C-alpha cells in the first residue's frame, strides 16, 4: 500500500522514515516500478541516500527506453521488405508514442502485433534477421503454434533481446476472443512509420493482459499503465470498445481498481468496488517490507485461475500431465 | 524477516534479513567497525531464508535472495550462513549495481593512487590484496572495484576478504593479530575463512583513489611480466565487469578512459612473495 500511496501522492513520500524508505524501495523494485517511482518523486525533498538510489533507477529506465526503441527499430528493418506493418504493444509502444505510461517504465521484451494471415512472412523475416527460438522443445513449439496468441518466443542471438510476435491479444484457448483485426485496422501511425494501437484498444489490451491472462504477477505495474493511459486519453467510448472485444468485464474491473487505488478519473459506473474485487486488491498489494510475496494462498489461487482462464479443464489436465511427465514443476 | 542487520561497505548500504539469528550475529561481529547505511537507507536488500518453514530447524538450509536474484542459486548449510550473507551482498552488487562500473577486481591504495588486480577465480586476487594490506597498503577490496563514470575515480568495496584453501594459512601467518571469521569447510569453493580488513581500510573506505596500475595476475607459473595493450585490457575488463553492458555508453566511456590513462601488466607468479616483489617494482617504476 505504501508504494501505491507514493505513486499517487508522491509528496507523502517526503515524510517517510528510513524504515519506510527501505520497504518502499524494496517493494518498488519487486514490482518493477522503481523507475516510475523515481519519476514521480523527482524534485521532491527526499533523503540523499534515497535520491541517489532513485537517480540510478531513472538512469536505468532511460537506458532501457533507448534499448527498447532500438529493438523496435531493428524489428522494423527486419519486417520492412515484407511490408508487414510493425504494430508495437505494451511498454515499447508507450515509450515510442511518448506516453506518460512509458515514463520510467521497465521494458522487458519487444511485443508486436501482426495480422494472423501474415504470420509466416513475419516469422521468416524475423528468423532471417538474427532471432532464434528460445524453446527448442517440440511439445512447447507445437503448443504455441496450435493454441497461443503468439509465436514461441524468439531471442536475438547478438543483442540477447526477446521478441514476442502476437497475432491476437489472448490465447486461442481463452474463452474471450478480442477482435485483433479491428485493433490492427484502427492502429495509429507514429512519425517514424511504426504503429501503436488506438487509445481505447491500448487500454483494452492492457486490461486483457492484466485480468484475462495469467496470474496477475506484475499486476500493479499493469494497473499503473491503465491509470496513466486513462489520465492521458480519457475513457470516452472505452466501455463500448471493450464490450466489442469481449473485454467489458476486465475493463470495468480495471477501471474500478485504478479508481480505488490510484484515484483515476473513471466513468461513474466504475467507481464502486464489488465484493469480487477484494481478492484482486489483496493479490496486487501482497508484498511485505522486503518486497516478498506475503500471501501464498492468494497467490496459489491466482496461479490456478490464470491457468483455468487460459484453457478448458480437460485441456488443462492434458497440458499439466504432459508437463509433469517432462519433469516440469511450477515454482 | 525475523533477524535484521544493516551495514555500509564503501559507498554501498545493505540491509540483511535472515530467518536465523546465527548468520546475522556473525555479520555483526565481523563488521562491528563498519558504519550504518547513509540516512539508514540501504541500496540493496539481502534475504537469507528457508524455502519451507520446517527447514528453519530441520536440516536448515540457507537460500540466498534479495532485490536481485538468479534462479538456481544453491542453498548453503546453516554453518555457512556468513558465506551466504557475503554471497548475497556480492550478488546484489553484481546484478543490481548501476551507479558505478563494477570490476571484478581487488584494489589497494597508496598515496591516493590505486592498483587494480583482476583475474579469474584462483588467480590470487584476495591473497595479494590481504598481503598488500599487511605491508601497509590501504585495502580497497578483494572482490569489486567501483569506477565512477563521472570522475573516473576508483571507489573501494572493502568487504571481508574471502580467503580460500592454501591462502588461509599464508595470510594467517602474515597477519597474526587480524580478525578472522569461522573456518568453513566443504563450501562450493573448498575451505573458506574471512579476514576482517584493518581499521585503516574501514575508516578510509569512502575515500576514492586514482587508478594508477592495472594488473592481471596469474598464479602457478614462472615469474613473468608483459605489458598489456589498452585494447586487450579493455576486452579483459569488459569480461571482468558484470554491469558493463547495462551501463551502455557510460560504461564504455568509463572503461575506455581507464585503459587509455592507466598502464596495464600481465603478471605470472609462482608464489606470493614473488608477486609482491613484482608489484613493488612495477609500482616504483610508475
CSV table of N, CA and C in Angstrom, one decimal, chain B residues 96-248:
chain,number,residue,atom,x,y,z
B,96,UNK,N,22.7,-5.8,-9.6
B,96,UNK,CA,21.9,-4.6,-9.4
B,96,UNK,C,22.7,-3.2,-9.5
B,97,UNK,N,24.0,-3.3,-9.4
B,97,UNK,CA,24.7,-2.0,-9.3
B,97,UNK,C,24.7,-1.3,-10.6
B,98,UNK,N,24.2,0.0,-10.6
B,98,UNK,CA,24.2,0.8,-11.8
B,98,UNK,C,24.9,2.1,-11.6
B,99,UNK,N,25.3,2.5,-10.4
B,99,UNK,CA,25.9,3.8,-10.2
B,99,UNK,C,27.3,3.8,-10.7
B,100,UNK,N,28.0,2.7,-10.4
B,100,UNK,CA,29.5,2.6,-10.7
B,100,UNK,C,29.6,1.5,-11.8
B,101,UNK,N,30.7,1.6,-12.6
B,101,UNK,CA,31.1,0.5,-13.4
B,101,UNK,C,31.8,-0.5,-12.4
B,102,UNK,N,31.3,-1.7,-12.4
B,102,UNK,CA,31.7,-2.7,-11.5
B,102,UNK,C,32.8,-3.6,-12.1
B,103,UNK,N,34.0,-3.6,-11.5
B,103,UNK,CA,35.0,-4.5,-12.0
B,103,UNK,C,35.3,-5.6,-11.0
B,104,UNK,N,35.3,-6.8,-11.4
B,104,UNK,CA,35.6,-7.9,-10.5
B,104,UNK,C,37.1,-7.9,-10.3
B,105,UNK,N,37.5,-7.1,-9.3
B,105,UNK,CA,38.9,-6.9,-9.1
B,105,UNK,C,39.2,-6.6,-7.6
B,106,UNK,N,40.4,-6.9,-7.2
B,106,UNK,CA,40.9,-6.5,-5.9
B,106,UNK,C,41.6,-5.1,-6.1
B,107,UNK,N,41.6,-4.3,-5.0
B,107,UNK,CA,42.2,-3.0,-5.2
B,107,UNK,C,42.9,-2.6,-3.9
B,108,UNK,N,44.0,-1.9,-4.0
B,108,UNK,CA,44.7,-1.4,-2.8
B,108,UNK,C,45.3,0.0,-3.1
B,109,UNK,N,45.4,0.8,-2.1
B,109,UNK,CA,45.7,2.2,-2.3
B,109,UNK,C,47.0,2.6,-1.6
B,110,UNK,N,47.7,3.5,-2.2
B,110,UNK,CA,48.9,4.1,-1.6
B,110,UNK,C,49.0,5.6,-2.1
B,111,UNK,N,49.1,6.5,-1.2
B,111,UNK,CA,49.2,8.0,-1.5
B,111,UNK,C,48.1,8.4,-2.5
B,112,UNK,N,46.9,7.9,-2.3
B,112,UNK,CA,45.9,8.4,-3.2
B,112,UNK,C,45.8,7.7,-4.5
B,113,UNK,N,46.7,6.7,-4.8
B,113,UNK,CA,46.7,6.0,-6.0
B,113,UNK,C,46.4,4.5,-5.8
B,114,UNK,N,45.7,3.9,-6.8
B,114,UNK,CA,45.3,2.6,-6.6
B,114,UNK,C,45.8,1.6,-7.6
B,115,UNK,N,46.1,0.4,-7.1
B,115,UNK,CA,46.4,-0.7,-8.1
B,115,UNK,C,45.2,-1.6,-8.1
B,116,UNK,N,44.8,-2.0,-9.3
B,116,UNK,CA,43.7,-2.9,-9.5
B,116,UNK,C,44.2,-4.2,-10.0
B,117,UNK,N,43.7,-5.3,-9.4
B,117,UNK,CA,44.2,-6.6,-9.8
B,117,UNK,C,43.0,-7.5,-10.1
B,118,UNK,N,42.9,-7.9,-11.4
B,118,UNK,CA,41.8,-8.7,-11.8
B,118,UNK,C,42.2,-10.0,-12.5
B,119,UNK,N,41.4,-11.0,-12.4
B,119,UNK,CA,41.7,-12.3,-12.9
B,119,UNK,C,40.6,-13.2,-12.5
B,120,UNK,N,40.7,-14.5,-13.1
B,120,UNK,CA,39.7,-15.5,-12.8
B,120,UNK,C,39.8,-15.9,-11.3
B,121,UNK,N,38.8,-16.6,-10.9
B,121,UNK,CA,38.9,-17.2,-9.5
B,121,UNK,C,40.1,-18.1,-9.4
B,122,UNK,N,40.9,-17.9,-8.3
B,122,UNK,CA,42.1,-18.7,-8.2
B,122,UNK,C,43.3,-18.0,-8.7
B,123,UNK,N,43.2,-16.8,-9.3
B,123,UNK,CA,44.3,-16.0,-9.8
B,123,UNK,C,45.1,-15.4,-8.6
B,124,UNK,N,44.5,-15.3,-7.5
B,124,UNK,CA,45.2,-14.8,-6.3
B,124,UNK,C,44.9,-13.4,-5.9
B,125,UNK,N,43.7,-12.9,-6.4
B,125,UNK,CA,43.3,-11.5,-6.0
B,125,UNK,C,43.2,-11.3,-4.5
B,126,UNK,N,42.5,-12.1,-3.9
B,126,UNK,CA,42.2,-11.9,-2.4
B,126,UNK,C,43.5,-12.1,-1.6
B,127,UNK,N,44.3,-13.1,-1.9
B,127,UNK,CA,45.6,-13.3,-1.2
B,127,UNK,C,46.5,-12.0,-1.4
B,128,UNK,N,46.6,-11.6,-2.6
B,128,UNK,CA,47.5,-10.5,-2.8
B,128,UNK,C,47.0,-9.2,-2.2
B,129,UNK,N,45.7,-9.0,-2.2
B,129,UNK,CA,45.1,-7.8,-1.6
B,129,UNK,C,45.4,-7.9,-0.1
B,130,UNK,N,45.2,-9.1,0.6
B,130,UNK,CA,45.4,-9.2,2.0
B,130,UNK,C,46.9,-9.0,2.3
B,131,UNK,N,47.8,-9.5,1.5
B,131,UNK,CA,49.2,-9.3,1.8
B,131,UNK,C,49.7,-7.9,1.6
B,132,UNK,N,49.1,-7.2,0.6
B,132,UNK,CA,49.4,-5.8,0.4
B,132,UNK,C,49.0,-5.0,1.6
B,133,UNK,N,47.8,-5.4,2.2
B,133,UNK,CA,47.3,-4.7,3.4
B,133,UNK,C,48.3,-4.9,4.5
B,134,UNK,N,48.8,-6.2,4.6
B,134,UNK,CA,49.8,-6.5,5.7
B,134,UNK,C,51.1,-5.6,5.5
B,135,UNK,N,51.3,-5.2,4.3
B,135,UNK,CA,52.5,-4.4,4.1
B,135,UNK,C,52.3,-2.9,4.0
B,136,UNK,N,51.1,-2.5,4.6
B,136,UNK,CA,50.9,-1.1,4.7
B,136,UNK,C,50.0,-0.4,3.7
B,137,UNK,N,49.6,-1.1,2.7
B,137,UNK,CA,48.7,-0.6,1.7
B,137,UNK,C,47.3,-0.4,2.3
B,138,UNK,N,46.5,0.5,1.8
B,138,UNK,CA,45.1,0.6,2.3
B,138,UNK,C,44.3,-0.4,1.4
B,139,UNK,N,43.7,-1.4,2.0
B,139,UNK,CA,42.8,-2.3,1.3
B,139,UNK,C,41.6,-1.6,0.8
B,140,UNK,N,41.3,-1.7,-0.5
B,140,UNK,CA,40.1,-1.1,-1.0
B,140,UNK,C,39.1,-2.2,-1.3
B,141,UNK,N,39.5,-3.4,-1.3
B,141,UNK,CA,38.6,-4.5,-1.6
B,141,UNK,C,39.2,-5.7,-2.2
B,142,UNK,N,38.6,-6.9,-2.1
B,142,UNK,CA,39.2,-8.1,-2.8
B,142,UNK,C,38.3,-8.6,-3.8
B,143,UNK,N,37.1,-8.0,-4.0
B,143,UNK,CA,36.1,-8.6,-4.9
B,143,UNK,C,35.7,-7.6,-6.0
B,144,UNK,N,35.3,-6.4,-5.6
B,144,UNK,CA,34.9,-5.4,-6.6
B,144,UNK,C,35.6,-4.1,-6.4
B,145,UNK,N,36.0,-3.5,-7.6
B,145,UNK,CA,36.4,-2.1,-7.6
B,145,UNK,C,35.4,-1.4,-8.4
B,146,UNK,N,35.0,-0.2,-7.9
B,146,UNK,CA,33.9,0.6,-8.4
B,146,UNK,C,34.5,1.8,-9.1
B,147,UNK,N,34.2,1.9,-10.4
B,147,UNK,CA,34.7,3.1,-11.2
B,147,UNK,C,33.6,4.0,-11.4
B,148,UNK,N,33.8,5.3,-10.9
B,148,UNK,CA,32.7,6.3,-11.0
B,148,UNK,C,32.8,6.8,-12.5
B,149,UNK,N,31.7,6.6,-13.3
B,149,UNK,CA,31.7,7.1,-14.6
B,149,UNK,C,31.9,8.6,-14.8
B,150,UNK,N,31.5,9.4,-13.7
B,150,UNK,CA,31.6,10.8,-13.8
B,150,UNK,C,33.1,11.3,-13.7
B,151,UNK,N,33.8,10.7,-12.7
B,151,UNK,CA,35.1,11.2,-12.3
B,151,UNK,C,36.2,10.3,-12.8
B,152,UNK,N,35.9,9.0,-13.0
B,152,UNK,CA,36.9,8.1,-13.4
B,152,UNK,C,37.6,7.5,-12.1
B,153,UNK,N,37.3,8.0,-10.9
B,153,UNK,CA,38.0,7.6,-9.7
B,153,UNK,C,37.5,6.2,-9.3
B,154,UNK,N,38.4,5.5,-8.6
B,154,UNK,CA,38.1,4.1,-8.1
B,154,UNK,C,37.5,4.3,-6.7
B,155,UNK,N,36.4,3.7,-6.4
B,155,UNK,CA,35.8,3.6,-5.1
B,155,UNK,C,36.0,2.2,-4.6
B,156,UNK,N,36.3,2.1,-3.3
B,156,UNK,CA,36.6,0.8,-2.7
B,156,UNK,C,35.3,0.1,-2.3
B,157,UNK,N,35.4,-1.2,-2.1
B,157,UNK,CA,34.3,-2.0,-1.5
B,157,UNK,C,35.0,-3.0,-0.6
B,158,UNK,N,35.5,-2.5,0.6
B,158,UNK,CA,36.3,-3.4,1.4
B,158,UNK,C,35.5,-4.3,2.3
B,159,UNK,N,34.9,-5.3,1.7
B,159,UNK,CA,34.1,-6.3,2.5
B,159,UNK,C,35.1,-7.2,3.2
B,160,UNK,N,34.6,-8.2,3.9
B,160,UNK,CA,35.5,-9.2,4.5
B,160,UNK,C,36.3,-9.8,3.3
B,161,UNK,N,37.6,-10.1,3.5
B,161,UNK,CA,38.4,-10.7,2.5
B,161,UNK,C,38.2,-12.2,2.5
B,162,UNK,N,37.8,-12.7,1.4
B,162,UNK,CA,37.4,-14.1,1.3
B,162,UNK,C,38.7,-15.0,0.9
B,163,UNK,N,39.2,-15.6,1.9
B,163,UNK,CA,40.5,-16.5,1.7
B,163,UNK,C,40.1,-17.9,1.5
B,164,UNK,N,40.7,-18.5,0.5
B,164,UNK,CA,40.4,-19.9,0.2
B,164,UNK,C,41.6,-20.8,0.3
B,165,UNK,N,41.3,-22.0,0.8
B,165,UNK,CA,42.2,-23.1,0.9
B,165,UNK,C,43.6,-22.7,1.3
B,166,UNK,N,44.7,-22.9,0.5
B,166,UNK,CA,46.1,-22.7,1.0
B,166,UNK,C,46.3,-21.3,1.3
B,167,UNK,N,45.5,-20.3,0.7
B,167,UNK,CA,45.8,-18.9,1.0
B,167,UNK,C,45.5,-18.6,2.5
B,168,UNK,N,44.6,-19.4,3.1
B,168,UNK,CA,44.2,-19.1,4.5
B,168,UNK,C,45.5,-19.0,5.4
B,169,UNK,N,46.3,-20.1,5.3
B,169,UNK,CA,47.4,-20.2,6.2
B,169,UNK,C,48.5,-19.1,5.9
B,170,UNK,N,48.7,-18.8,4.6
B,170,UNK,CA,49.6,-17.8,4.2
B,170,UNK,C,49.3,-16.5,4.9
B,171,UNK,N,48.0,-16.1,4.8
B,171,UNK,CA,47.5,-14.8,5.3
B,171,UNK,C,47.5,-14.8,6.9
B,172,UNK,N,47.1,-16.0,7.5
B,172,UNK,CA,47.1,-16.1,8.9
B,172,UNK,C,48.5,-15.8,9.5
B,173,UNK,N,49.5,-16.3,8.8
B,173,UNK,CA,50.9,-16.1,9.2
B,173,UNK,C,51.3,-14.6,9.0
B,174,UNK,N,50.9,-14.0,7.9
B,174,UNK,CA,51.3,-12.6,7.6
B,174,UNK,C,50.5,-11.6,8.5
B,175,UNK,N,49.3,-12.0,9.0
B,175,UNK,CA,48.5,-11.1,9.8
B,175,UNK,C,48.0,-11.8,11.1
B,176,UNK,N,49.0,-12.2,12.0
B,176,UNK,CA,48.6,-13.0,13.1
B,176,UNK,C,47.6,-12.3,14.1
B,177,UNK,N,47.6,-11.0,14.1
B,177,UNK,CA,46.7,-10.2,15.0
B,177,UNK,C,45.4,-9.9,14.4
B,178,UNK,N,45.1,-10.2,13.1
B,178,UNK,CA,43.9,-9.8,12.5
B,178,UNK,C,42.7,-10.5,13.0
B,179,UNK,N,41.5,-10.0,12.7
B,179,UNK,CA,40.3,-10.7,13.0
B,179,UNK,C,39.9,-11.6,11.9
B,180,UNK,N,39.5,-12.8,12.2
B,180,UNK,CA,39.1,-13.8,11.2
B,180,UNK,C,37.7,-14.4,11.5
B,181,UNK,N,37.0,-14.8,10.5
B,181,UNK,CA,35.7,-15.5,10.7
B,181,UNK,C,35.9,-16.9,10.9
B,182,UNK,N,34.9,-17.7,11.0
B,182,UNK,CA,35.0,-19.2,11.2
B,182,UNK,C,35.6,-19.8,10.0
B,183,UNK,N,36.3,-20.9,10.2
B,183,UNK,CA,36.9,-21.7,9.1
B,183,UNK,C,35.7,-22.6,8.6
B,184,UNK,N,35.3,-22.3,7.3
B,184,UNK,CA,34.2,-23.1,6.8
B,184,UNK,C,34.7,-24.1,5.8
B,185,UNK,N,34.5,-25.4,6.2
B,185,UNK,CA,35.0,-26.5,5.3
B,185,UNK,C,33.8,-27.0,4.4
B,186,UNK,N,34.2,-27.5,3.2
B,186,UNK,CA,33.3,-28.1,2.4
B,186,UNK,C,32.3,-27.1,1.7
B,187,UNK,N,32.8,-25.9,1.5
B,187,UNK,CA,31.9,-24.9,0.7
B,187,UNK,C,32.1,-25.3,-0.8
B,188,UNK,N,31.3,-24.6,-1.6
B,188,UNK,CA,31.4,-24.9,-3.0
B,188,UNK,C,32.8,-24.6,-3.5
B,189,UNK,N,33.6,-23.7,-2.8
B,189,UNK,CA,35.0,-23.4,-3.2
B,189,UNK,C,36.0,-24.0,-2.3
B,190,UNK,N,35.7,-25.1,-1.6
B,190,UNK,CA,36.6,-25.7,-0.7
B,190,UNK,C,36.5,-25.0,0.7
B,191,UNK,N,37.7,-24.9,1.4
B,191,UNK,CA,37.6,-24.2,2.7
B,191,UNK,C,37.7,-22.7,2.5
B,192,UNK,N,36.9,-22.0,3.3
B,192,UNK,CA,36.9,-20.6,3.2
B,192,UNK,C,37.0,-20.0,4.6
B,193,UNK,N,37.9,-19.0,4.7
B,193,UNK,CA,37.9,-18.2,6.0
B,193,UNK,C,38.0,-16.7,5.7
B,194,UNK,N,37.2,-15.9,6.3
B,194,UNK,CA,37.1,-14.5,6.1
B,194,UNK,C,38.0,-13.7,7.0
B,195,UNK,N,38.7,-12.7,6.4
B,195,UNK,CA,39.6,-11.9,7.1
B,195,UNK,C,39.0,-10.5,7.2
B,196,UNK,N,39.0,-9.9,8.5
B,196,UNK,CA,38.4,-8.6,8.7
B,196,UNK,C,39.5,-7.6,8.2
B,197,UNK,N,39.1,-6.7,7.3
B,197,UNK,CA,40.0,-5.6,6.9
B,197,UNK,C,40.4,-4.8,8.2
B,198,UNK,N,41.6,-4.2,8.1
B,198,UNK,CA,42.1,-3.4,9.3
B,198,UNK,C,41.4,-2.1,9.4
B,199,UNK,N,41.5,-1.5,10.6
B,199,UNK,CA,40.8,-0.3,10.9
B,199,UNK,C,41.0,0.8,9.8
B,200,UNK,N,42.2,0.9,9.3
B,200,UNK,CA,42.5,1.9,8.3
B,200,UNK,C,41.7,1.7,7.1
B,201,UNK,N,41.5,0.5,6.6
B,201,UNK,CA,40.7,0.2,5.5
B,201,UNK,C,39.3,0.6,5.7
B,202,UNK,N,38.8,0.4,6.9
B,202,UNK,CA,37.4,0.7,7.2
B,202,UNK,C,37.2,2.2,7.4
B,203,UNK,N,38.1,2.8,8.1
B,203,UNK,CA,37.9,4.3,8.3
B,203,UNK,C,38.0,5.1,7.1
B,204,UNK,N,38.8,4.7,6.1
B,204,UNK,CA,39.0,5.4,4.9
B,204,UNK,C,38.2,4.9,3.7
B,205,UNK,N,37.2,4.0,4.0
B,205,UNK,CA,36.6,3.3,2.9
B,205,UNK,C,35.8,4.1,1.9
B,206,UNK,N,35.4,5.3,2.3
B,206,UNK,CA,34.7,6.1,1.3
B,206,UNK,C,35.6,7.0,0.5
B,207,UNK,N,36.9,7.0,0.8
B,207,UNK,CA,37.8,7.8,0.1
B,207,UNK,C,38.2,7.2,-1.2
B,208,UNK,N,37.8,7.8,-2.4
B,208,UNK,CA,38.2,7.2,-3.7
B,208,UNK,C,39.7,7.4,-3.9
B,209,UNK,N,40.2,6.7,-4.9
B,209,UNK,CA,41.6,6.9,-5.3
B,209,UNK,C,41.7,6.9,-6.8
B,210,UNK,N,42.8,7.4,-7.3
B,210,UNK,CA,43.0,7.5,-8.7
B,210,UNK,C,43.7,6.2,-9.2
B,211,UNK,N,43.1,5.6,-10.2
B,211,UNK,CA,43.7,4.3,-10.7
B,211,UNK,C,45.1,4.6,-11.3
B,212,UNK,N,46.1,3.8,-10.8
B,212,UNK,CA,47.5,4.1,-11.3
B,212,UNK,C,48.1,2.9,-12.0
B,213,UNK,N,47.6,1.7,-11.7
B,213,UNK,CA,48.2,0.5,-12.3
B,213,UNK,C,47.1,-0.6,-12.4
B,214,UNK,N,47.0,-1.3,-13.5
B,214,UNK,CA,46.1,-2.4,-13.7
B,214,UNK,C,46.9,-3.7,-13.8
B,215,UNK,N,46.7,-4.7,-13.0
B,215,UNK,CA,47.4,-5.9,-13.1
B,215,UNK,C,46.5,-7.1,-13.4
B,216,UNK,N,47.0,-8.0,-14.2
B,216,UNK,CA,46.3,-9.3,-14.5
B,216,UNK,C,47.1,-10.4,-13.9
B,217,UNK,N,47.1,-10.7,-12.6
B,217,UNK,CA,47.9,-11.7,-12.0
B,217,UNK,C,47.4,-13.1,-12.4
B,218,UNK,N,48.4,-14.0,-12.5
B,218,UNK,CA,48.0,-15.4,-12.7
B,218,UNK,C,49.0,-16.3,-11.9
B,219,UNK,N,48.4,-17.1,-11.0
B,219,UNK,CA,49.2,-17.9,-10.1
B,219,UNK,C,49.6,-19.2,-10.7
B,220,UNK,N,50.8,-19.7,-10.3
B,220,UNK,CA,51.2,-21.0,-10.7
B,220,UNK,C,52.1,-21.1,-11.9
B,221,UNK,N,52.7,-20.0,-12.2
B,221,UNK,CA,53.6,-20.0,-13.4
B,221,UNK,C,55.0,-19.4,-12.9
B,222,UNK,N,56.0,-19.6,-13.8
B,222,UNK,CA,57.3,-18.9,-13.6
B,222,UNK,C,57.0,-17.5,-13.6
B,223,UNK,N,57.8,-16.7,-12.8
B,223,UNK,CA,57.6,-15.3,-12.7
B,223,UNK,C,57.8,-14.7,-14.1
B,224,UNK,N,56.9,-13.9,-14.5
B,224,UNK,CA,57.0,-13.2,-15.8
B,224,UNK,C,56.1,-12.0,-15.9
B,225,UNK,N,56.4,-11.0,-16.6
B,225,UNK,CA,55.6,-9.8,-16.8
B,225,UNK,C,55.6,-9.5,-18.3
B,226,UNK,N,54.4,-8.9,-18.7
B,226,UNK,CA,54.4,-8.3,-20.0
B,226,UNK,C,53.4,-7.2,-20.0
B,227,UNK,N,53.7,-6.2,-20.8
B,227,UNK,CA,52.7,-5.1,-20.9
B,227,UNK,C,51.4,-5.6,-21.6
B,228,UNK,N,50.3,-5.0,-21.2
B,228,UNK,CA,49.0,-5.3,-21.9
B,228,UNK,C,48.5,-4.1,-22.6
B,229,UNK,N,48.3,-4.2,-23.9
B,229,UNK,CA,47.8,-3.0,-24.6
B,229,UNK,C,46.4,-2.6,-24.2
B,230,UNK,N,46.2,-1.3,-24.3
B,230,UNK,CA,44.8,-0.8,-23.9
B,230,UNK,C,43.7,-1.6,-24.5
B,231,UNK,N,43.9,-2.0,-25.8
B,231,UNK,CA,42.8,-2.8,-26.4
B,231,UNK,C,42.5,-4.1,-25.7
B,232,UNK,N,43.6,-4.8,-25.4
B,232,UNK,CA,43.5,-6.1,-24.7
B,232,UNK,C,42.9,-5.9,-23.3
B,233,UNK,N,43.4,-4.9,-22.6
B,233,UNK,CA,42.9,-4.6,-21.2
B,233,UNK,C,41.4,-4.3,-21.3
B,234,UNK,N,41.0,-3.6,-22.3
B,234,UNK,CA,39.6,-3.2,-22.5
B,234,UNK,C,38.8,-4.5,-22.5
B,235,UNK,N,39.2,-5.4,-23.4
B,235,UNK,CA,38.4,-6.6,-23.6
B,235,UNK,C,38.4,-7.4,-22.3
B,236,UNK,N,39.5,-7.6,-21.7
B,236,UNK,CA,39.6,-8.4,-20.4
B,236,UNK,C,38.7,-7.7,-19.4
B,237,UNK,N,38.7,-6.4,-19.3
B,237,UNK,CA,37.9,-5.8,-18.2
B,237,UNK,C,36.4,-5.8,-18.5
B,238,UNK,N,36.0,-5.8,-19.8
B,238,UNK,CA,34.6,-6.0,-20.1
B,238,UNK,C,34.2,-7.3,-19.6
B,239,UNK,N,35.1,-8.3,-19.7
B,239,UNK,CA,34.7,-9.7,-19.2
B,239,UNK,C,34.7,-9.7,-17.7
B,240,UNK,N,35.5,-8.8,-17.1
B,240,UNK,CA,35.6,-8.8,-15.6
B,240,UNK,C,34.5,-7.9,-15.0
B,241,UNK,N,33.6,-7.4,-15.8
B,241,UNK,CA,32.6,-6.5,-15.3
B,241,UNK,C,31.2,-7.1,-15.5
B,242,UNK,N,30.4,-7.1,-14.4
B,242,UNK,CA,29.1,-7.7,-14.6
B,242,UNK,C,28.0,-6.6,-15.1
B,243,UNK,N,28.4,-5.4,-15.0
B,243,UNK,CA,27.3,-4.4,-15.4
B,243,UNK,C,27.8,-3.5,-16.6
B,244,UNK,N,28.9,-3.9,-17.3
B,244,UNK,CA,29.4,-3.1,-18.4
B,244,UNK,C,28.3,-2.8,-19.4
B,245,UNK,N,27.7,-3.9,-19.9
B,245,UNK,CA,26.7,-3.7,-20.9
B,245,UNK,C,25.4,-2.9,-20.4
B,246,UNK,N,25.1,-3.1,-19.1
B,246,UNK,CA,23.9,-2.4,-18.6
B,246,UNK,C,24.2,-0.9,-18.6
B,247,UNK,N,25.4,-0.5,-18.3
B,247,UNK,CA,25.7,0.9,-18.2
B,247,UNK,C,25.8,1.5,-19.6
B,248,UNK,N,25.9,0.7,-20.7
B,248,UNK,CA,25.9,1.2,-22.0
B,248,UNK,C,27.0,2.2,-22.3
